[in-house]
Coordinates of C-alpha atoms in Angstrom, one line a residue:
M121 CA -67.0 56.1 16.5
S122 CA -67.5 52.2 16.2
L123 CA -64.8 49.7 17.3
M124 CA -64.4 48.5 13.8
V125 CA -63.5 52.1 12.5
V126 CA -61.0 52.5 15.4
V127 CA -59.2 49.3 14.6
R128 CA -59.0 50.2 10.9
L129 CA -57.7 53.6 11.7
W130 CA -55.1 52.2 14.1
C131 CA -53.9 49.7 11.5
L132 CA -53.7 52.5 9.0
I133 CA -51.6 54.6 11.3
G134 CA -49.3 51.6 12.2
T135 CA -48.7 50.9 8.4
L136 CA -47.9 54.6 7.8
L137 CA -45.4 54.7 10.8
I138 CA -43.7 51.4 9.5
T139 CA -43.4 52.8 6.0
T140 CA -42.2 56.1 7.2
R141 CA -39.5 54.4 9.4
L142 CA -38.1 52.4 6.5
I143 CA -38.0 55.4 4.3
I144 CA -36.5 57.7 6.9
G145 CA -34.1 55.1 8.0
T146 CA -32.7 54.8 4.6
R147 CA -32.5 58.6 4.2
H148 CA -34.3 58.3 0.9
P149 CA -34.8 61.5 -1.0
L150 CA -38.5 61.4 -0.4
V151 CA -37.7 62.1 3.2
R152 CA -36.5 65.6 2.2
D153 CA -39.2 66.2 -0.4
S154 CA -42.2 65.0 1.2
F155 CA -41.9 65.3 5.0
P156 CA -41.4 68.3 7.3
I157 CA -38.3 68.5 9.6
K158 CA -40.1 67.0 12.6
W159 CA -40.7 63.8 10.6
R160 CA -37.3 63.6 9.5
M161 CA -36.0 63.5 13.0
I162 CA -37.8 60.2 13.7
A163 CA -34.7 58.5 12.2
E164 CA -32.7 60.0 15.1
D165 CA -34.9 58.4 17.7
R166 CA -33.5 54.9 18.2
S167 CA -36.5 53.9 20.4
L168 CA -38.5 53.6 17.1
H169 CA -36.1 51.1 15.7
P170 CA -35.4 52.4 12.3
V171 CA -33.7 50.0 9.9
N172 CA -30.2 51.1 8.7
M173 CA -30.5 49.9 5.1
T174 CA -26.9 50.8 4.3
A175 CA -25.6 48.7 7.2
L176 CA -28.0 46.0 6.1
R177 CA -26.6 45.9 2.6
V178 CA -22.9 46.0 4.0
M179 CA -23.8 42.8 6.2
Q180 CA -25.4 41.0 3.2
D181 CA -22.4 41.7 1.1
L182 CA -20.1 40.4 3.9
E183 CA -22.1 37.2 4.3
A184 CA -22.1 36.7 0.5
A185 CA -18.3 37.0 0.6
M186 CA -17.9 34.5 3.4
F187 CA -18.8 30.9 4.2
Q188 CA -19.5 29.4 7.6
V189 CA -17.3 26.6 9.2
R190 CA -18.7 24.7 12.0
V191 CA -17.0 22.1 14.3
E192 CA -18.9 19.8 16.5
I193 CA -17.1 17.5 19.0
N194 CA -18.6 15.2 21.5
K195 CA -17.8 11.8 23.2
H196 CA -19.3 9.9 20.3
T197 CA -18.2 11.8 17.1
I198 CA -16.6 14.8 15.5
Q199 CA -18.2 16.7 12.6
V200 CA -17.0 19.5 10.4
Y201 CA -19.4 21.4 8.3
R202 CA -18.9 23.9 5.5
D203 CA -22.2 26.0 5.6
T204 CA -24.8 23.4 5.8
T205 CA -22.8 20.6 4.1
M206 CA -20.9 18.0 6.4
V207 CA -17.5 17.6 4.9
Y208 CA -16.0 15.3 7.6
E209 CA -17.1 12.9 10.1
K210 CA -15.4 10.4 12.4
Q211 CA -17.2 8.4 15.0
G212 CA -17.5 4.8 16.6
V213 CA -15.7 2.9 19.2
T214 CA -12.6 0.8 18.6
P215 CA -12.4 -2.9 19.5
Q216 CA -10.4 -1.9 22.5
G217 CA -13.2 0.3 23.8
S218 CA -11.6 3.7 23.2
P219 CA -13.3 6.4 21.2
G220 CA -12.8 5.8 17.5
H221 CA -12.3 9.4 16.9
A222 CA -9.8 10.1 19.6
G223 CA -6.7 12.0 18.4
V224 CA -6.1 15.1 16.2
H225 CA -8.2 15.7 13.0
V226 CA -7.0 17.8 10.1
V227 CA -9.4 19.0 7.5
V228 CA -8.4 21.4 4.6
L229 CA -11.0 23.4 2.7
E230 CA -10.7 25.4 -0.5
A231 CA -10.9 29.0 0.3
A232 CA -12.6 30.1 -2.8
G233 CA -16.4 30.5 -2.7
G234 CA -18.7 27.6 -3.8
G235 CA -16.6 24.9 -2.3
G236 CA -19.6 22.8 -1.7
G237 CA -18.9 19.5 0.1
H238 CA -15.3 18.9 -1.0
A239 CA -12.6 18.6 1.5
L240 CA -9.0 19.0 -0.1
L241 CA -7.5 16.9 2.7
S242 CA -8.9 15.0 5.7
R243 CA -6.6 13.0 8.0
H244 CA -6.8 11.5 11.5
F245 CA -3.8 11.2 13.7
L246 CA -3.9 8.8 16.6
T247 CA -1.8 11.2 19.0
H248 CA -2.9 9.2 22.1
Q249 CA -0.3 6.8 20.9
P250 CA 3.5 7.7 20.5
A251 CA 5.1 8.5 17.1
E252 CA 2.0 9.9 15.4
H253 CA 2.9 13.5 16.3
R254 CA 5.7 13.4 13.7
N255 CA 3.2 12.5 11.0
L256 CA 1.0 15.3 12.1
A257 CA 3.8 17.8 11.9
S258 CA 4.8 16.6 8.3
C259 CA 1.1 17.0 7.2
L260 CA 1.0 20.5 8.4
L261 CA 4.3 21.3 6.6
S262 CA 2.8 19.9 3.3
L263 CA -0.1 22.2 3.2
M264 CA -0.4 24.9 0.5
P265 CA -0.6 28.5 1.7
G266 CA -3.9 30.3 1.8
R267 CA -6.0 27.2 2.5
V268 CA -8.8 27.0 5.2
L269 CA -7.5 24.8 7.8
V270 CA -9.6 23.1 10.4
V271 CA -7.8 21.3 13.2
A272 CA -9.6 19.6 16.1
A273 CA -8.3 17.7 19.1
V274 CA -10.7 15.2 20.6
P275 CA -10.1 14.4 24.3
D276 CA -7.0 12.3 24.9
A277 CA -5.4 13.8 21.8
V278 CA -2.5 15.5 23.6
T279 CA -1.2 12.5 25.5
F280 CA 1.6 12.1 23.0
L281 CA 1.3 15.3 21.1
G282 CA 5.1 15.9 20.7
Q283 CA 6.9 19.2 20.3
E284 CA 7.2 18.9 16.4
A285 CA 3.4 18.8 16.2
V286 CA 2.8 21.6 18.7
Q287 CA 5.4 24.0 17.0
E288 CA 3.7 23.4 13.7
L289 CA 0.2 24.1 15.1
E290 CA 1.6 27.3 16.5
V291 CA 2.9 28.3 13.1
M292 CA -0.6 27.8 11.9
G293 CA -1.7 30.4 14.5
S294 CA -2.7 28.5 17.5
S295 CA -2.1 30.1 20.8
M296 CA -3.6 27.6 23.0
I297 CA -2.5 24.1 21.9
R298 CA 0.7 24.2 24.2
N299 CA -1.5 24.6 27.3
L300 CA -4.3 22.1 26.4
A301 CA -4.8 19.4 29.0
T302 CA -5.5 15.7 28.6
F303 CA -9.1 14.9 28.0
E304 CA -9.9 18.5 26.9
A305 CA -11.4 19.1 23.4
W306 CA -9.9 22.0 21.2
A307 CA -10.5 23.2 17.7
M308 CA -9.2 26.0 15.4
V309 CA -10.2 27.4 12.2
A310 CA -7.4 29.2 10.4
T311 CA -5.9 30.1 6.9
T312 CA -2.6 28.4 6.4
P313 CA 0.5 30.9 6.4
T314 CA 1.0 33.1 3.2
S315 CA 3.6 35.7 2.5
P316 CA 2.9 39.1 4.2
A317 CA -0.1 40.9 2.7
V318 CA -2.0 44.2 3.4
P319 CA -4.8 43.5 5.8
S320 CA -8.1 42.9 3.9
A321 CA -10.5 45.8 3.9
L322 CA -13.1 43.1 4.6
H323 CA -13.4 42.7 8.3
T324 CA -15.1 39.5 9.1
S325 CA -16.9 39.0 12.5
T326 CA -16.4 35.8 14.3
V327 CA -19.2 34.1 16.0
A328 CA -18.3 31.1 18.2
N329 CA -21.4 29.4 19.7
L330 CA -19.9 27.3 22.4
S331 CA -21.4 25.1 25.0
S332 CA -21.4 26.4 28.7
D333 CA -18.2 24.6 29.4
A334 CA -16.2 26.1 26.5
Y335 CA -14.6 29.4 25.6
V336 CA -13.1 31.2 22.9
L337 CA -9.5 31.7 23.4
S338 CA -8.6 34.0 20.6
T339 CA -9.5 35.5 17.3
N340 CA -6.6 36.9 15.5
H341 CA -7.0 39.2 12.4
H342 CA -3.4 39.6 11.8
R343 CA -0.2 37.6 10.9
P344 CA 2.2 37.8 13.8
Q345 CA 5.7 36.8 13.1
L346 CA 7.6 33.9 14.6
S347 CA 11.5 34.2 14.7
T348 CA 13.3 30.9 13.9
N349 CA 17.1 30.8 13.4
N350 CA 17.1 34.5 12.7
E351 CA 14.5 34.0 9.9
Q352 CA 11.0 35.4 9.8
M353 CA 8.2 32.9 9.5
W354 CA 4.7 34.0 9.0
R355 CA 1.9 32.5 11.0
G356 CA -1.5 31.5 9.9
R357 CA -4.5 33.8 10.3
V358 CA -6.9 32.3 13.0
W359 CA -10.5 33.0 12.5
A360 CA -11.5 31.2 15.7
E361 CA -10.0 28.9 18.3
A362 CA -11.9 27.3 21.2
A363 CA -11.6 24.7 23.9
A364 CA -13.9 22.8 26.1
I365 CA -12.2 22.7 29.5
I366 CA -12.5 20.5 32.5
H367 CA -13.9 22.6 35.4
T368 CA -13.8 20.3 38.4
P369 CA -11.0 18.0 39.7
D370 CA -13.5 15.0 39.8
S371 CA -14.2 15.4 36.1
F372 CA -12.1 13.5 33.6
V373 CA -13.5 14.5 30.3
S374 CA -14.7 17.9 29.1
G375 CA -18.1 18.6 27.8
P376 CA -18.9 18.9 24.1
L377 CA -17.5 21.7 21.9
H378 CA -19.4 23.7 19.3
L379 CA -17.4 26.2 17.2
H380 CA -19.1 28.3 14.6
T381 CA -17.2 30.9 12.5
H382 CA -17.1 32.7 9.2
V383 CA -14.4 32.6 6.8
P384 CA -13.9 35.0 3.8
S385 CA -14.0 33.5 0.4
T386 CA -10.9 34.2 -1.8
Q387 CA -9.8 33.3 -5.2
G388 CA -7.6 30.4 -4.0
V389 CA -4.1 29.4 -4.9
W390 CA -3.0 30.6 -8.4
C391 CA 0.5 30.1 -9.8
S392 CA 2.0 31.2 -13.1
W393 CA 2.5 27.6 -14.2
H394 CA -1.2 27.0 -14.1
E395 CA -1.4 28.8 -17.4
D396 CA 0.8 26.2 -19.1
P397 CA -1.5 23.8 -21.1
T398 CA 1.0 21.0 -20.7
M399 CA 0.6 21.1 -17.0
Q400 CA -3.2 21.2 -16.8
E401 CA -3.4 17.8 -15.3
Q402 CA -1.1 18.7 -12.5
R403 CA -3.0 22.0 -11.9
D404 CA -6.2 20.3 -11.8
F405 CA -4.8 17.7 -9.2
C406 CA -3.5 20.5 -7.0
N407 CA -6.8 22.4 -7.2
T408 CA -8.5 19.2 -6.0
Y409 CA -6.2 17.9 -3.2
D410 CA -3.9 19.4 -0.6
G411 CA -0.9 17.9 1.2
Y412 CA 1.4 18.0 -1.9
R413 CA 3.3 21.3 -1.4
T414 CA 6.3 20.0 -3.3
L415 CA 4.1 19.2 -6.2
C416 CA 2.0 22.2 -6.2
S417 CA 4.3 24.9 -5.1
C418 CA 4.4 28.0 -7.1
S419 CA 8.1 28.0 -7.1
L420 CA 9.8 25.1 -8.8
P421 CA 7.2 22.4 -8.3
L422 CA 8.0 18.9 -8.9
T423 CA 6.9 17.7 -12.3
P424 CA 6.3 14.2 -13.9
S425 CA 9.7 14.6 -15.5
L426 CA 11.0 13.3 -12.3
R427 CA 10.0 9.9 -13.5
H428 CA 13.1 10.0 -15.8
S429 CA 15.5 12.0 -13.9
A430 CA 17.2 9.3 -11.7
P431 CA 20.8 8.4 -12.2
E432 CA 21.5 5.1 -14.1
I433 CA 23.0 2.1 -12.5
K434 CA 24.3 -1.2 -13.8
M435 CA 21.2 -3.4 -14.6
N436 CA 21.8 -7.1 -14.7
E437 CA 18.1 -7.8 -15.5
V438 CA 14.8 -6.1 -15.4
I439 CA 13.2 -6.2 -12.0
P440 CA 9.9 -4.3 -11.7
V441 CA 8.7 -2.7 -8.5
A442 CA 5.2 -3.4 -7.3
M443 CA 4.1 -0.4 -5.0
L444 CA 1.3 -1.7 -2.8
T445 CA -1.1 1.0 -1.4
A446 CA -4.6 1.5 -0.3
V447 CA -6.1 4.5 1.6
K448 CA -3.0 6.5 2.5
P449 CA -2.1 8.7 -0.6
F450 CA 0.3 10.9 1.6
N451 CA 2.3 7.7 2.3
F452 CA 2.2 6.7 -1.3
Y453 CA 3.4 10.1 -2.5
R454 CA 6.2 10.3 0.0
Q455 CA 7.5 6.9 -1.1
L456 CA 6.9 7.7 -4.9
V457 CA 9.1 10.7 -4.8
N458 CA 11.7 8.8 -2.8
L459 CA 11.7 6.0 -5.2
L460 CA 11.9 8.1 -8.4
G461 CA 14.8 9.9 -7.1
T462 CA 16.7 6.5 -6.3
P463 CA 19.5 5.7 -8.8
G464 CA 18.1 3.2 -11.2
A465 CA 14.5 4.2 -11.1
A466 CA 14.3 5.6 -14.6
Q467 CA 15.3 2.1 -15.8
T468 CA 12.9 0.2 -13.5
P469 CA 9.2 -0.6 -14.4
I470 CA 6.9 0.4 -11.7
L471 CA 3.4 -0.9 -11.1
V472 CA 1.0 0.7 -8.5
L473 CA -1.5 -1.7 -7.0
V474 CA -4.4 0.0 -5.1
D475 CA -6.7 -1.9 -2.6
G476 CA -9.9 -0.2 -3.7
P477 CA -10.6 2.6 -6.2
N478 CA -8.8 5.5 -4.4
T479 CA -9.3 8.2 -6.9
E480 CA -6.6 10.5 -5.3
I481 CA -3.9 7.7 -5.5
I482 CA -4.9 6.7 -9.0
R483 CA -4.7 10.3 -10.3
L484 CA -1.4 10.8 -8.6
A485 CA 0.1 7.6 -10.1
R486 CA -1.1 8.4 -13.6
L487 CA 0.1 12.0 -13.2
F488 CA 3.7 10.5 -13.1
G489 CA 2.9 8.1 -16.0
L490 CA 2.6 5.0 -13.9
E491 CA 0.3 2.0 -14.7
V492 CA -2.1 1.1 -12.0
L493 CA -4.2 -2.0 -11.1
V494 CA -7.1 -1.7 -8.7
H495 CA -8.1 -4.6 -6.4
Q496 CA -11.6 -5.1 -5.2
P497 CA -11.1 -5.1 -1.5
Q498 CA -11.9 -8.4 0.4
G499 CA -12.6 -8.3 4.2
E500 CA -13.8 -5.8 6.7
P501 CA -11.9 -2.5 7.3
G502 CA -9.1 -3.2 9.9
S503 CA -9.3 -6.9 9.4
A504 CA -6.3 -9.2 8.5
T505 CA -8.2 -10.5 5.6
L506 CA -8.1 -7.1 3.9
L507 CA -4.3 -7.1 3.8
N508 CA -3.9 -10.7 3.2
M509 CA -5.9 -10.7 0.1
H510 CA -4.4 -7.4 -1.4
F511 CA -0.9 -9.0 -1.0
R512 CA -2.0 -12.2 -2.8
F513 CA -3.6 -10.0 -5.6
S514 CA -0.4 -7.9 -5.9
V515 CA 2.3 -10.7 -5.7
H516 CA 0.4 -12.6 -8.4
N517 CA -0.5 -9.8 -10.7
V518 CA 2.9 -8.1 -10.8
F519 CA 4.1 -11.1 -12.8
N520 CA 1.0 -11.2 -14.9
Y521 CA 1.5 -7.6 -15.9
F522 CA 5.2 -8.2 -16.8
P523 CA 5.2 -11.7 -18.3
E524 CA 8.8 -11.3 -19.5
V525 CA 10.4 -10.8 -16.1
D526 CA 11.6 -13.5 -13.5
K527 CA 11.8 -11.4 -10.4
A528 CA 9.8 -8.6 -8.8
I529 CA 10.2 -6.3 -5.8
I530 CA 7.3 -5.9 -3.4
L531 CA 7.0 -2.6 -1.6
E532 CA 4.6 -1.5 1.0
D533 CA 3.7 2.2 1.2
D534 CA 4.8 3.2 4.6
L535 CA 8.6 2.8 3.9
L536 CA 11.5 5.1 3.3
L537 CA 14.2 3.8 0.9
S538 CA 18.0 3.9 0.9
P539 CA 19.6 5.5 -2.2
D540 CA 21.0 2.1 -3.1
F541 CA 17.6 0.4 -2.7
L542 CA 17.5 -0.7 -6.5
S543 CA 21.1 -1.4 -6.6
F544 CA 21.0 -3.7 -3.6
F545 CA 18.5 -5.9 -5.4
Q546 CA 20.3 -5.8 -8.7
Q547 CA 23.5 -7.0 -6.9
T548 CA 21.7 -9.9 -5.1
A549 CA 19.1 -11.2 -7.7
W550 CA 21.5 -13.9 -9.1
L551 CA 21.4 -15.7 -5.8
L552 CA 17.8 -16.4 -6.2
D553 CA 18.8 -18.4 -9.3
A554 CA 21.9 -19.9 -8.0
D555 CA 20.5 -21.2 -4.7
P556 CA 17.0 -22.7 -4.6
T557 CA 17.1 -22.7 -0.7
I558 CA 17.0 -18.8 -0.8
F559 CA 13.4 -17.8 -1.4
C560 CA 13.7 -14.0 -1.0
V561 CA 16.0 -11.1 -0.6
N562 CA 14.8 -8.9 2.1
A563 CA 15.6 -5.1 2.2
F564 CA 14.6 -4.6 5.9
S565 CA 16.5 -5.9 8.8
V566 CA 15.1 -6.4 12.3
N567 CA 18.6 -6.1 13.8
S568 CA 19.4 -2.7 12.0
Y569 CA 20.2 -0.8 15.2
P570 CA 23.2 1.4 15.7
E571 CA 24.4 -0.7 18.6
V572 CA 24.8 -3.9 16.5
A573 CA 24.7 -3.0 12.9
H574 CA 27.8 -1.3 11.3
D575 CA 28.6 -2.7 7.8
P576 CA 26.3 -2.0 4.9
T577 CA 28.2 -4.3 2.6
V578 CA 27.3 -7.5 4.8
L579 CA 24.3 -9.8 4.2
R580 CA 23.2 -12.9 6.2
R581 CA 20.9 -15.8 5.8
L582 CA 18.0 -15.9 8.1
D583 CA 14.8 -18.1 8.7
M584 CA 12.2 -15.3 8.5
F585 CA 9.2 -14.1 6.5
P586 CA 9.2 -11.4 3.8
Q587 CA 9.1 -7.9 5.4
F588 CA 9.1 -4.4 4.3
G589 CA 10.5 -4.3 0.9
W590 CA 11.4 -7.7 -0.6
M591 CA 12.4 -9.5 -3.9
V592 CA 11.0 -12.9 -4.9
T593 CA 10.9 -14.9 -8.1
R594 CA 8.0 -15.8 -10.5
R595 CA 8.4 -19.5 -9.3
W596 CA 7.9 -18.6 -5.7
A597 CA 4.9 -16.4 -6.5
R598 CA 3.3 -19.2 -8.5
D599 CA 3.8 -21.7 -5.7
Q600 CA 2.7 -19.5 -2.9
Y601 CA -0.4 -18.4 -4.8
Q602 CA -1.7 -21.9 -4.4
A603 CA -0.7 -22.1 -0.7
W604 CA -1.7 -18.6 0.3
I605 CA -3.5 -18.0 3.6
P606 CA -7.3 -18.7 3.0
E607 CA -9.7 -15.7 3.0
E608 CA -11.5 -17.0 6.0
E609 CA -8.4 -17.2 8.2
T610 CA -7.7 -14.6 10.7
A611 CA -4.0 -14.8 10.9
D612 CA -1.6 -12.5 9.0
W613 CA -0.2 -13.4 5.7
D614 CA 3.4 -13.2 6.7
W615 CA 3.1 -15.3 9.8
W616 CA 1.0 -17.8 7.8
L617 CA 4.0 -18.0 5.3
F618 CA 6.4 -18.5 8.2
S619 CA 4.2 -21.3 9.8
Q620 CA 4.0 -24.9 9.0
H621 CA 1.2 -24.2 6.4
S622 CA 3.8 -22.6 4.1
L623 CA 6.1 -24.0 1.4
Q624 CA 9.0 -22.2 3.1
A625 CA 10.4 -25.2 5.1
G626 CA 14.1 -25.3 4.8
R627 CA 14.4 -22.1 2.8
H628 CA 15.9 -18.8 3.9
A629 CA 15.8 -15.0 3.3
L630 CA 18.9 -12.9 2.6
V631 CA 19.0 -9.8 5.0
P632 CA 21.5 -6.9 5.1
E633 CA 23.2 -6.0 8.4
I634 CA 22.1 -2.4 7.7
G635 CA 18.7 -2.1 6.3
R636 CA 17.7 -0.6 3.0
T637 CA 14.2 0.3 4.2
F638 CA 13.0 2.3 7.1
H639 CA 9.5 1.8 8.5
A640 CA 8.0 5.3 8.7
G641 CA 4.4 4.5 9.6
A642 CA 2.6 4.8 12.9
A643 CA -0.7 3.6 14.3
G644 CA -1.3 1.4 11.3
A645 CA -3.1 -2.0 11.0
H646 CA -0.1 -4.0 12.2
V647 CA 2.4 -1.3 13.7
T648 CA 1.0 0.7 16.5
G649 CA 2.5 4.0 17.6
W650 CA 3.9 2.1 20.5
A651 CA 5.7 -0.3 18.3
Q652 CA 6.9 2.5 16.0
E653 CA 8.3 4.6 18.8
H654 CA 9.9 1.7 20.8
M655 CA 11.3 -0.4 17.9
F656 CA 11.3 1.1 14.4
S657 CA 12.0 4.8 15.1
H658 CA 15.4 3.8 16.6
M659 CA 16.5 1.7 13.6
I660 CA 19.1 2.9 11.0
Y661 CA 19.2 2.5 7.4
N662 CA 21.8 3.0 4.6
H663 CA 22.4 6.4 3.2
D664 CA 25.3 5.6 0.8
P665 CA 24.2 5.3 -2.8
N666 CA 27.4 3.6 -3.9
V667 CA 27.6 0.4 -1.7
K668 CA 29.4 -2.6 -3.2
L669 CA 28.2 -5.7 -1.4
K670 CA 30.8 -8.2 -0.3
G671 CA 31.0 -11.8 0.2
L672 CA 27.9 -12.6 -1.9
E673 CA 29.3 -15.9 -3.2
D674 CA 29.5 -17.1 0.5
L675 CA 25.7 -16.7 0.8
T676 CA 24.9 -19.9 -1.1
L677 CA 23.9 -22.7 1.5
E678 CA 26.9 -24.9 1.2
R679 CA 29.5 -22.2 1.4
Y680 CA 27.5 -20.3 4.1
E681 CA 27.3 -23.3 6.4
A682 CA 31.0 -24.1 5.9
K683 CA 31.9 -20.5 6.7
F684 CA 29.7 -20.4 9.6
K685 CA 31.1 -23.6 11.0
R686 CA 34.7 -22.4 10.5
E687 CA 33.8 -19.2 12.5
I688 CA 32.4 -21.3 15.3
L689 CA 35.4 -23.5 15.6
E690 CA 37.9 -20.7 15.5
A691 CA 36.0 -18.7 18.1
E692 CA 37.2 -18.2 21.7
D693 CA 35.0 -19.8 24.5
L694 CA 33.6 -17.6 27.0
K695 CA 34.1 -18.4 30.6
D696 CA 31.1 -19.6 32.5
V697 CA 29.2 -16.8 34.4
L698 CA 26.9 -17.5 37.2
H699 CA 24.8 -14.6 36.1
P700 CA 25.3 -12.4 33.1
C701 CA 24.5 -9.2 35.0
S702 CA 27.2 -10.0 37.6
R703 CA 29.9 -8.4 35.4
P704 CA 30.7 -7.9 31.7
F705 CA 31.0 -11.5 30.3
L706 CA 32.4 -10.4 27.0
P707 CA 36.3 -9.6 27.2
Q708 CA 36.8 -5.9 27.1
D709 CA 40.3 -6.3 25.6
K710 CA 39.6 -8.6 22.6
A711 CA 37.5 -8.2 19.4
G712 CA 36.2 -11.7 19.1
P713 CA 34.7 -13.8 17.7
F714 CA 33.6 -15.5 20.9
R715 CA 31.6 -18.7 21.4
L716 CA 28.8 -19.2 23.9
F717 CA 26.8 -22.4 24.3
V718 CA 23.0 -21.9 25.0
L719 CA 20.5 -24.7 25.7
S720 CA 17.2 -24.2 24.0
E721 CA 14.8 -27.1 24.7
T722 CA 12.1 -25.9 22.1
Q723 CA 12.1 -23.6 19.1
S724 CA 9.9 -21.2 20.8
D725 CA 11.9 -21.0 24.0
E726 CA 12.0 -17.2 24.3
Y727 CA 12.4 -16.4 28.0
D728 CA 15.0 -18.9 29.4
S729 CA 17.9 -19.8 27.2
Y730 CA 17.5 -16.7 25.1
Y731 CA 17.7 -14.4 28.1
I732 CA 21.4 -14.4 28.2
M733 CA 21.7 -13.4 24.6
Q734 CA 19.7 -10.2 25.2
I735 CA 22.0 -8.8 28.0
H736 CA 23.8 -5.7 27.0
A737 CA 27.4 -6.8 27.7
V738 CA 29.0 -3.5 28.3
P739 CA 30.4 -2.3 31.7

């Protein structure tokens, strides 16, 4: 037999064996009808590698009912993929030289199939600074049930990861976050907690492809319960959780982390009110974005009717509120709900001014029937110019939009408001007309600490710049528009107004003893997590909606100076003390007022003469 014939015969036999293996592996009827018993037994011999077509179809059905989530973390970037589409990325180095992606990243994906490249929410928390952990905890609390949650901690993320955030991450299902060390990377893919349900018949397999210095901590396919105050709380379902750990004592940063897992597609969130045609806009918003649980809840969601539900107050004049915002819709929503519930809100025009076309904020504002103006951003991200020009645009255009009003309230988006916020401005507005030496009424007080602030009815005159919620007149806005900080300057707008370049000389602001706003941001453009934690977080603000301000007539310049002079002359002198720390220099058996003379050689003398004023005079 020739070599060619042998080769052809062997190929024919091989083809027959392969065909037979496929047929027998599927237990096709032809196996019984066309082959004897000894050929049917080939399927039992695993060394011939028959294909189990039934299992293959099951696996194909499983893959069709799932999508892949992949998290990549290294020292330069973090990336999150849904199937082959990158839905989130953060990279770069900050001006201080630290990784621009350091901190905790939260990404929320729609659980329904065909989600494409859309993330319902993506936020970055700088938890290597204080205060941010509270914002992270609030974010997790705001998520809708049944969403696919991706949380990742880039090395240095746990430095100030406080108890509130750790507890909420454990509610989401994490079993490792409490033990994560500084400079170790971590990631988790989970489904946000829902009500108890029968375990799905679809058992998904989790594949975590990790680098050599990472490991899978847990893969949970159940919903364990947490007991909190005798109430049962259901944890999220974790599909994969992994960490890249530090192996050796001389290593300070873990290696890269690569986490891959498959998550089952579901029908997503559905509520009975979704069928209401009058709520279609709200339903579409809730299907597009996450982080709005009070708005999107299936049970008693907030509705745009909130816009007109606030109690009425006495209104002396129409004073609109300009809500300034840019890239933080979660701050805007928190403040919007706060404002719309404040007495007088239903009587007050509101204008939203967005720095850049942020679709989420625009849709949210219009959902509540608010008018929106969008500013074309000027300046690089993170630069002072960006904020400077947005404030200029907003202060100018609120008066253009409301040509009939004489005053407006300027409101940054990272503030919480007192229930008498609008009443406070209504009661003080007349002073801006009565005294040209008052240029603004400020809702925020830098001295609003529990040790020194006690009376919410009291205001004082101060030489300061507008800050964190303030009211000005049309005349002031027109004058300052011409003298605003130039675009090419690198200083901040508020300090510029306070400087010699401003038209503020000889003019004062009215400031309450107890503030009407509370700064609730952190790790922002001007307020770092350090400043928030050590300064603003300890401040107090008024919670009484019915405060009647006192002594307003004495705030005009002539009467204020006369009263101030009278109090100084009537005060008791403090005896000379060699050093204020030697003993309490304030009399412990008298209420005051007391008089103390301090020499200040220059206006900027902050460390010598002013030192004595900062001593806590308590035994």
